[in-house]
PDB file of C-alpha atoms in Angstrom:
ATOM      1  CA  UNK A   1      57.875  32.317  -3.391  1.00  0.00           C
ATOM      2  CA  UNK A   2      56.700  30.095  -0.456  1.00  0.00           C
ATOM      3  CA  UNK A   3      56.389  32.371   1.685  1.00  0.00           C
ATOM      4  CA  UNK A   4      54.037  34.429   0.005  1.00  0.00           C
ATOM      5  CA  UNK A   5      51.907  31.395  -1.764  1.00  0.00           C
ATOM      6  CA  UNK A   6      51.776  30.442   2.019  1.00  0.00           C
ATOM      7  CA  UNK A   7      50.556  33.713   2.948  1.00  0.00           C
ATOM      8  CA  UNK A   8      47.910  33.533  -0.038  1.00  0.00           C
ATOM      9  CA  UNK A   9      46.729  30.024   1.051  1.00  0.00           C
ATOM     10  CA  UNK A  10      46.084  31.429   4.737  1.00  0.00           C
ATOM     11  CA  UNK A  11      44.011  34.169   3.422  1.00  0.00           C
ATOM     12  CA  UNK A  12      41.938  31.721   1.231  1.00  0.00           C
ATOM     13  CA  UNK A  13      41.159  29.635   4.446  1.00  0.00           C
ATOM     14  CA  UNK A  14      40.490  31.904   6.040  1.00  0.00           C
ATOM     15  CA  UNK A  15      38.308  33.520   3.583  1.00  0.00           C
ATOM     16  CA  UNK A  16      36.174  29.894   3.512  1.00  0.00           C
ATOM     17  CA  UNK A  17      37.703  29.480  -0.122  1.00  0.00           C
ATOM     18  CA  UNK A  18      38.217  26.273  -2.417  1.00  0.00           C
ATOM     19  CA  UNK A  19      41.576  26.073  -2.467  1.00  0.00           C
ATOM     20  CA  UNK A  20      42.370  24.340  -6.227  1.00  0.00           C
ATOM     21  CA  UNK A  21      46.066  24.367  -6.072  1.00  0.00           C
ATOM     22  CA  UNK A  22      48.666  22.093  -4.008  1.00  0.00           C
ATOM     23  CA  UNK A  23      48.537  22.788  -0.031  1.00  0.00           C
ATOM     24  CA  UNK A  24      51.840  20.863   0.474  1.00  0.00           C
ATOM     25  CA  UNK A  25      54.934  23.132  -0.269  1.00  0.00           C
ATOM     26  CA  UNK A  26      57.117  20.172  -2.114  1.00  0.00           C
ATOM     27  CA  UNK A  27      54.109  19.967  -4.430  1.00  0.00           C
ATOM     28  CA  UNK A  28      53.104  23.640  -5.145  1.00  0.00           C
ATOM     29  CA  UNK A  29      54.786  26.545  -7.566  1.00  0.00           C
ATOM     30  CA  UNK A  30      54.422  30.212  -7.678  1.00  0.00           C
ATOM     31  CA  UNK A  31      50.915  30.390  -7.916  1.00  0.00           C
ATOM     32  CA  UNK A  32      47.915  29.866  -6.200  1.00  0.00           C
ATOM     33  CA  UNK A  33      44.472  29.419  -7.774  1.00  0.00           C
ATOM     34  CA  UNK A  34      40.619  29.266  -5.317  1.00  0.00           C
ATOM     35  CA  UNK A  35      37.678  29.218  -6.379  1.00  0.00           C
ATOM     36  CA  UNK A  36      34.142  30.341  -4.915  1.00  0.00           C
ATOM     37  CA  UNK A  37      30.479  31.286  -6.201  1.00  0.00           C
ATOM     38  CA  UNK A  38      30.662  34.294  -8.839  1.00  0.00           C
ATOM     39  CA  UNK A  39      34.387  34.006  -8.906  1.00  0.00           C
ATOM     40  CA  UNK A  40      34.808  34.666 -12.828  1.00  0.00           C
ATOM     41  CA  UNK A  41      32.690  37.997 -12.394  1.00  0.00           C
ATOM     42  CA  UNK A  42      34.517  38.968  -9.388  1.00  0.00           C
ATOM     43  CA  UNK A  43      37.683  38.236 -10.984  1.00  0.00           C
ATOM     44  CA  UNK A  44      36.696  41.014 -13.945  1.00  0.00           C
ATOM     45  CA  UNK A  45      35.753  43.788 -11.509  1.00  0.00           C
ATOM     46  CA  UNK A  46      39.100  42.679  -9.311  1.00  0.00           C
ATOM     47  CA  UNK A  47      40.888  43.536 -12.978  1.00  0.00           C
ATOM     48  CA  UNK A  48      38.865  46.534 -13.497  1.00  0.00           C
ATOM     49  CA  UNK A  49      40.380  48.064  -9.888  1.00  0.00           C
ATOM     50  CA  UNK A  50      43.733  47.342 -10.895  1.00  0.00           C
ATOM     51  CA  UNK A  51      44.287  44.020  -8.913  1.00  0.00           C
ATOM     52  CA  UNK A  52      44.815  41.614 -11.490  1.00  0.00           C
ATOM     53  CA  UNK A  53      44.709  38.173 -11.922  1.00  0.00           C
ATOM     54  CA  UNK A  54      43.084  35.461 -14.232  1.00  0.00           C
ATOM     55  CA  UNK A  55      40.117  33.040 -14.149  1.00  0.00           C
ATOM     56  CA  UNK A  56      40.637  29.681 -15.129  1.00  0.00           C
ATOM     57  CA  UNK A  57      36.990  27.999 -15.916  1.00  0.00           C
ATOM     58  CA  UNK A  58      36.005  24.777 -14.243  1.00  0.00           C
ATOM     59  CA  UNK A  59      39.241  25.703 -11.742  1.00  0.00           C
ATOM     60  CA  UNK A  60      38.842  29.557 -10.234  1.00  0.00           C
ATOM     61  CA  UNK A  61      41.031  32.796  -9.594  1.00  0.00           C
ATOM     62  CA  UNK A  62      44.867  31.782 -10.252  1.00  0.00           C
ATOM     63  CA  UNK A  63      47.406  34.967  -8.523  1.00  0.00           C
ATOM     64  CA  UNK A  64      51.283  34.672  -8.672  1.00  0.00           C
ATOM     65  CA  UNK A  65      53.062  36.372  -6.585  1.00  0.00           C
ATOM     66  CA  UNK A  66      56.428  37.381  -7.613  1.00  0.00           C
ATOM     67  CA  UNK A  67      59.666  37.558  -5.216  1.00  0.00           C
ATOM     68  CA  UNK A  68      59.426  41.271  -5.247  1.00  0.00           C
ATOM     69  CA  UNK A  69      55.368  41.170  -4.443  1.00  0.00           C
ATOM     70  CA  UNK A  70      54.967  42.794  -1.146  1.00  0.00           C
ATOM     71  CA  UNK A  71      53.317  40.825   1.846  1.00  0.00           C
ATOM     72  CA  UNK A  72      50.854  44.401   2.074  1.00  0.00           C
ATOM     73  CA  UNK A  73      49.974  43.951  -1.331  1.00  0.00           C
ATOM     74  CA  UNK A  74      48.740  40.454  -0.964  1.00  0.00           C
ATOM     75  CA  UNK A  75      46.399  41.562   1.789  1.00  0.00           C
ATOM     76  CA  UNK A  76      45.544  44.727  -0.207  1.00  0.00           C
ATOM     77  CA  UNK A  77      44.595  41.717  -2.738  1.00  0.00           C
ATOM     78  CA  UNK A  78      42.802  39.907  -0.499  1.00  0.00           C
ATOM     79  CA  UNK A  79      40.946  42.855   1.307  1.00  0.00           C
ATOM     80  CA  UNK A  80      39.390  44.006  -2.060  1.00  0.00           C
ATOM     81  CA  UNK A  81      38.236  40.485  -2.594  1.00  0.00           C
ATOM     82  CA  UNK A  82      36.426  40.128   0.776  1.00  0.00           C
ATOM     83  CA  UNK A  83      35.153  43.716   0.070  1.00  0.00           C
ATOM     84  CA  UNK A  84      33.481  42.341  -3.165  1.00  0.00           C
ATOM     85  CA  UNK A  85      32.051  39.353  -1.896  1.00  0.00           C
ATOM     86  CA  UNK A  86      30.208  41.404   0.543  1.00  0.00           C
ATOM     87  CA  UNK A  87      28.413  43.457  -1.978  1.00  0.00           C
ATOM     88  CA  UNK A  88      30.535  46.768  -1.791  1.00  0.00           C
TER      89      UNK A  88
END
């Protein structure tokens, strides 16, 4: 569960996200949770290709990976999401 919460925080730096959960492992779960500009909407159309997560108001996008997530689809994940904050 570290390891891929880990792997999800590296993505959201370097994606030049708001990162609104615990950096520090001794202080973070399973999840991670970032926010940006549009992030709700983006969220919705994430769910609508089959990538899903939640939006938390006020707080951003919140993903948990599981123990059996794979690393690919994390960056699968994360590729989508840069390929929606570019316009496509």
């Amino acid at each position: 569960s570290l390891a891929m919460t880990a792997h999800c925080i590296q993505w959201v730096d370097e994606l030049g996200l708001t990162l609104n959960s615990p950096r520090p492992e001794a202080q973070r779960g399973g999840s991670v949770v970032f926010d940006f500009v549009g992030a709700a909407d983006t969220c919705r159309e994430l769910n609508r290709r089959k990538f899903f997560c939640d939006h938390r108001p006020g707080v951003g996008i919140r993903i948990a990976p599981h123990f059996y997530t794979k690393r690919e689809e994390i960056d699968l994940f994360f590729a989508e999401l840069k390929l929606l904050r570019s316009g496509s």
